[in-house]
Amino acid sequence: DAGITQSPRYKITETGRQVTLMCHQTWSHSYMFWYRQDLGHGLRLIYYSAAADITDKGEVPDGYVVSRSKTENFPLTLESATRSQTSVYFCASSAKGLGGSGELFFGEGSRLTVL
Amino acid sequence: QKEVEQDPGPLSVPEGAIVSLNCTYSNSAFQYFMWYRQYSRKGPELLMYTYSSGNKEDGRFTAQVDKSSKYISLFIRDSQPSDSATYLCAMSVTGANSKLTFGKGITLSVRP
């Protein structure tokens, strides 16, 4: 099915472990994003990518790593998970830019708990 | 002051009520204004999109932008239980590299 899919949808891990959240889109959108959503903070941009092999930091990038070797995939890695990274993570894509000039299409989210 | 402020809610209204959701902002350069709707345990989806000032209507939904007051609103007429969701305002300046700034969202519950 066309769209944007995230996996896993739910993940429980322990402090210090490495975790990778996967994101795959079938529209061939140039732009992809990772957001985290926390109560009291709303949606905050972690990293974004304008094309394959082009990534840039967002508002809260510390502790996260991204890569984009293929247009359709944009994995987010927590190299050493901390409790403060407990959150719901959303991947999004856009055909036209970082969001202002075009619609963002969001995945259903990955709910991560770090114990 | 945060760039985008949104009433924290939550908001509970009876079915059929007119709902007004509001955001204020501080960056006068914002030109794109959006409302995203997010159902429980789902990702946000674009509901309304406005460029610069004015009103935009889509069925029961009206988005209003007042740039002189740095204030945007979303009105929902004849609200339905299916409108129960979190509503996030979002805005940005012009340009393909302009990132969206989101409000924190307000959770609306429409009681049957």
Coordinates of C-alpha atoms in Angstrom, one line a residue:
Chain A
D1 CA 0.0 0.0 0.0
A2 CA 1.2 3.5 -0.8
G3 CA 2.0 5.7 2.2
I4 CA 4.5 6.2 5.0
T5 CA 5.1 3.4 7.4
Q6 CA 7.0 3.3 10.7
S7 CA 8.4 0.3 12.6
P8 CA 8.2 -0.7 15.3
R9 CA 5.0 0.9 16.4
Y10 CA 5.9 0.1 20.0
K11 CA 9.3 -0.4 21.6
I12 CA 10.5 -0.8 25.2
T13 CA 14.2 -0.6 25.8
E14 CA 16.7 0.0 28.5
T15 CA 18.9 3.0 29.2
G16 CA 22.1 2.8 27.2
R17 CA 20.9 0.5 24.5
Q18 CA 20.9 1.4 20.8
V19 CA 17.5 1.7 19.2
T20 CA 16.7 2.2 15.5
L21 CA 13.3 3.4 14.3
M22 CA 12.5 2.7 10.7
C23 CA 10.6 4.9 8.3
H24 CA 9.6 4.0 4.7
Q25 CA 7.6 6.0 2.2
T26 CA 6.3 5.0 -1.2
W27 CA 5.7 8.4 -2.7
S28 CA 9.3 9.2 -3.7
H29 CA 9.0 12.5 -1.7
S30 CA 12.2 14.3 -1.6
Y31 CA 11.9 15.6 2.0
M32 CA 11.6 13.4 5.1
F33 CA 11.5 14.4 8.7
W34 CA 11.6 12.9 12.2
Y35 CA 9.6 14.6 15.0
R36 CA 9.1 13.7 18.6
Q37 CA 5.9 14.5 20.4
D38 CA 5.8 15.0 24.1
L39 CA 3.1 16.3 26.4
G40 CA 3.7 20.0 27.0
H41 CA 6.1 20.4 24.1
G42 CA 4.1 19.4 21.1
L43 CA 5.9 18.3 17.9
R44 CA 9.6 19.0 17.8
L45 CA 11.8 18.5 14.8
I46 CA 14.8 16.2 15.4
Y47 CA 16.3 15.8 11.9
Y48 CA 15.3 16.3 8.3
S49 CA 16.5 15.3 4.9
A50 CA 16.0 17.2 1.7
A51 CA 17.2 14.2 -0.5
A52 CA 19.2 11.0 -0.4
D53 CA 22.5 11.6 1.4
I54 CA 21.5 15.1 2.6
T55 CA 20.5 15.5 6.2
D56 CA 20.4 18.3 8.6
K57 CA 19.6 19.0 12.3
G58 CA 16.3 20.2 13.6
E59 CA 15.4 21.7 16.9
V60 CA 16.4 18.7 19.2
P61 CA 19.1 16.6 17.5
D62 CA 21.3 15.6 20.4
G63 CA 21.4 11.9 21.0
Y64 CA 20.1 11.0 17.6
V65 CA 21.6 9.9 14.4
V66 CA 20.0 9.6 10.9
S67 CA 21.0 8.4 7.5
R68 CA 19.3 8.5 4.1
S69 CA 21.0 6.2 1.6
K70 CA 17.8 5.7 -0.3
T71 CA 15.1 8.2 -1.0
E72 CA 12.4 6.0 0.5
N73 CA 14.0 5.2 3.8
F74 CA 15.0 7.4 6.7
P75 CA 16.0 5.5 9.8
L76 CA 16.4 7.3 13.2
T77 CA 18.9 5.8 15.6
L78 CA 19.2 6.5 19.3
E79 CA 22.9 5.5 19.9
S80 CA 22.6 5.2 23.7
A81 CA 19.0 5.6 24.8
T82 CA 18.1 7.8 27.8
R83 CA 14.9 8.1 29.8
S84 CA 14.4 11.6 28.4
Q85 CA 14.1 10.0 25.0
T86 CA 10.9 8.3 26.0
S87 CA 8.4 9.8 23.5
V88 CA 6.3 9.2 20.5
Y89 CA 8.3 9.6 17.3
F90 CA 6.7 10.6 14.0
C91 CA 8.3 10.3 10.6
A92 CA 6.9 12.5 7.9
S93 CA 7.5 13.2 4.2
S94 CA 6.8 16.1 1.9
A95 CA 7.1 16.6 -1.9
K96 CA 7.6 20.4 -1.8
G97 CA 9.8 21.5 1.1
L98 CA 10.2 21.6 4.8
G99 CA 6.5 22.1 5.4
G100 CA 5.5 25.7 4.7
S101 CA 5.0 25.3 1.0
G102 CA 3.6 21.8 1.0
E103 CA 1.8 19.3 3.1
L104 CA 3.5 17.0 5.5
F105 CA 2.4 13.4 5.5
F106 CA 2.9 11.7 8.8
G107 CA 3.3 8.1 9.7
E108 CA 1.3 6.6 12.6
G109 CA 4.1 7.0 15.1
S110 CA 6.5 4.8 17.0
R111 CA 6.0 4.8 20.8
L112 CA 9.3 4.4 22.6
T113 CA 9.7 3.8 26.3
V114 CA 13.2 3.8 27.8
L115 CA 13.4 2.2 31.2
Chain B
Q1 CA 7.7 34.2 24.4
K2 CA 7.2 31.0 22.3
E3 CA 7.0 31.6 18.6
V4 CA 3.6 29.9 18.5
E5 CA 1.2 29.8 21.4
Q6 CA -1.9 27.6 21.4
D7 CA -4.6 27.4 24.1
P8 CA -3.7 24.3 26.1
G9 CA -7.2 22.9 26.6
P10 CA -8.6 20.3 26.8
L11 CA -11.9 21.4 25.4
S12 CA -15.2 19.6 25.8
V13 CA -18.3 20.7 23.9
P14 CA -21.7 19.1 23.2
E15 CA -22.5 17.8 19.7
G16 CA -23.7 20.6 17.4
A17 CA -21.7 23.3 19.1
I18 CA -19.6 25.8 17.3
V19 CA -16.0 25.4 18.2
S20 CA -13.3 28.0 18.1
L21 CA -9.6 27.0 18.3
N22 CA -7.0 29.7 18.4
C23 CA -3.2 30.3 18.1
T24 CA -1.1 33.4 18.5
Y25 CA 2.3 33.9 17.1
S26 CA 5.2 36.3 17.4
N27 CA 7.0 36.0 14.0
S28 CA 5.5 38.6 11.7
A29 CA 7.3 36.9 8.7
F30 CA 5.0 33.8 8.9
Q31 CA 3.1 33.5 5.7
Y32 CA 1.9 29.9 5.7
F33 CA -0.7 28.8 8.2
M34 CA -2.0 25.3 8.7
W35 CA -4.2 23.3 11.0
Y36 CA -3.4 19.6 11.4
R37 CA -5.8 17.2 13.0
Q38 CA -4.5 14.2 15.0
Y39 CA -6.7 11.3 16.1
S40 CA -5.7 9.3 19.1
R41 CA -2.6 7.1 18.5
K42 CA -2.4 8.3 14.9
G43 CA -0.2 10.8 13.0
P44 CA -1.3 14.3 12.3
E45 CA -3.0 15.0 9.0
L46 CA -3.4 18.3 7.2
L47 CA -6.9 19.8 7.7
M48 CA -6.7 23.4 6.5
Y49 CA -4.0 25.4 4.7
T50 CA -4.0 29.2 4.3
Y51 CA -1.4 31.4 2.7
S52 CA -1.1 34.9 4.1
S53 CA -4.3 36.6 5.4
G54 CA -8.0 35.9 5.1
N55 CA -10.5 33.2 5.5
K56 CA -10.8 29.8 4.0
E57 CA -13.8 27.6 4.2
D58 CA -14.1 23.8 3.7
G59 CA -17.4 22.3 4.7
R60 CA -17.9 22.8 8.4
F61 CA -14.4 24.1 8.9
T62 CA -13.3 27.7 8.5
A63 CA -9.7 28.8 8.9
Q64 CA -9.1 32.5 9.7
V65 CA -5.8 34.4 9.7
D66 CA -5.4 37.9 11.2
K67 CA -1.9 39.0 10.5
S68 CA -2.3 42.4 12.0
S69 CA -3.1 40.7 15.4
K70 CA -0.8 37.7 14.7
Y71 CA -3.7 35.4 15.4
I72 CA -5.2 32.4 13.6
S73 CA -8.4 30.6 14.3
L74 CA -10.1 27.4 13.3
F75 CA -13.9 27.3 13.5
I76 CA -15.9 24.1 13.5
R77 CA -19.6 24.4 12.9
D78 CA -22.1 21.8 13.9
S79 CA -19.4 19.8 15.7
Q80 CA -19.6 16.0 15.6
P81 CA -18.2 13.3 17.9
S82 CA -16.0 12.4 14.9
D83 CA -14.3 15.8 15.3
S84 CA -12.9 14.6 18.7
A85 CA -9.1 14.9 18.2
T86 CA -6.1 17.0 18.9
Y87 CA -5.8 20.1 16.7
L88 CA -2.3 21.5 16.0
C89 CA -1.7 24.9 14.4
A90 CA 1.5 25.2 12.3
M91 CA 3.1 28.0 10.5
S92 CA 6.2 29.0 8.5
V93 CA 7.8 31.7 6.5
T94 CA 8.1 31.5 2.8
G95 CA 10.7 29.4 1.0
A96 CA 11.2 25.7 0.5
N97 CA 13.7 25.5 3.4
S98 CA 11.4 27.1 5.9
K99 CA 10.6 24.7 8.7
L100 CA 7.2 24.4 10.2
T101 CA 6.7 25.7 13.7
F102 CA 3.9 23.8 15.5
G103 CA 1.7 24.8 18.4
K104 CA 1.5 22.4 21.3
G105 CA -2.0 21.2 20.2
I106 CA -5.4 21.3 21.9
T107 CA -7.5 18.2 22.5
L108 CA -11.2 18.6 21.6
S109 CA -13.9 16.2 22.8
V110 CA -17.4 16.5 21.3
R111 CA -20.0 14.8 23.5
P112 CA -22.9 13.1 21.8

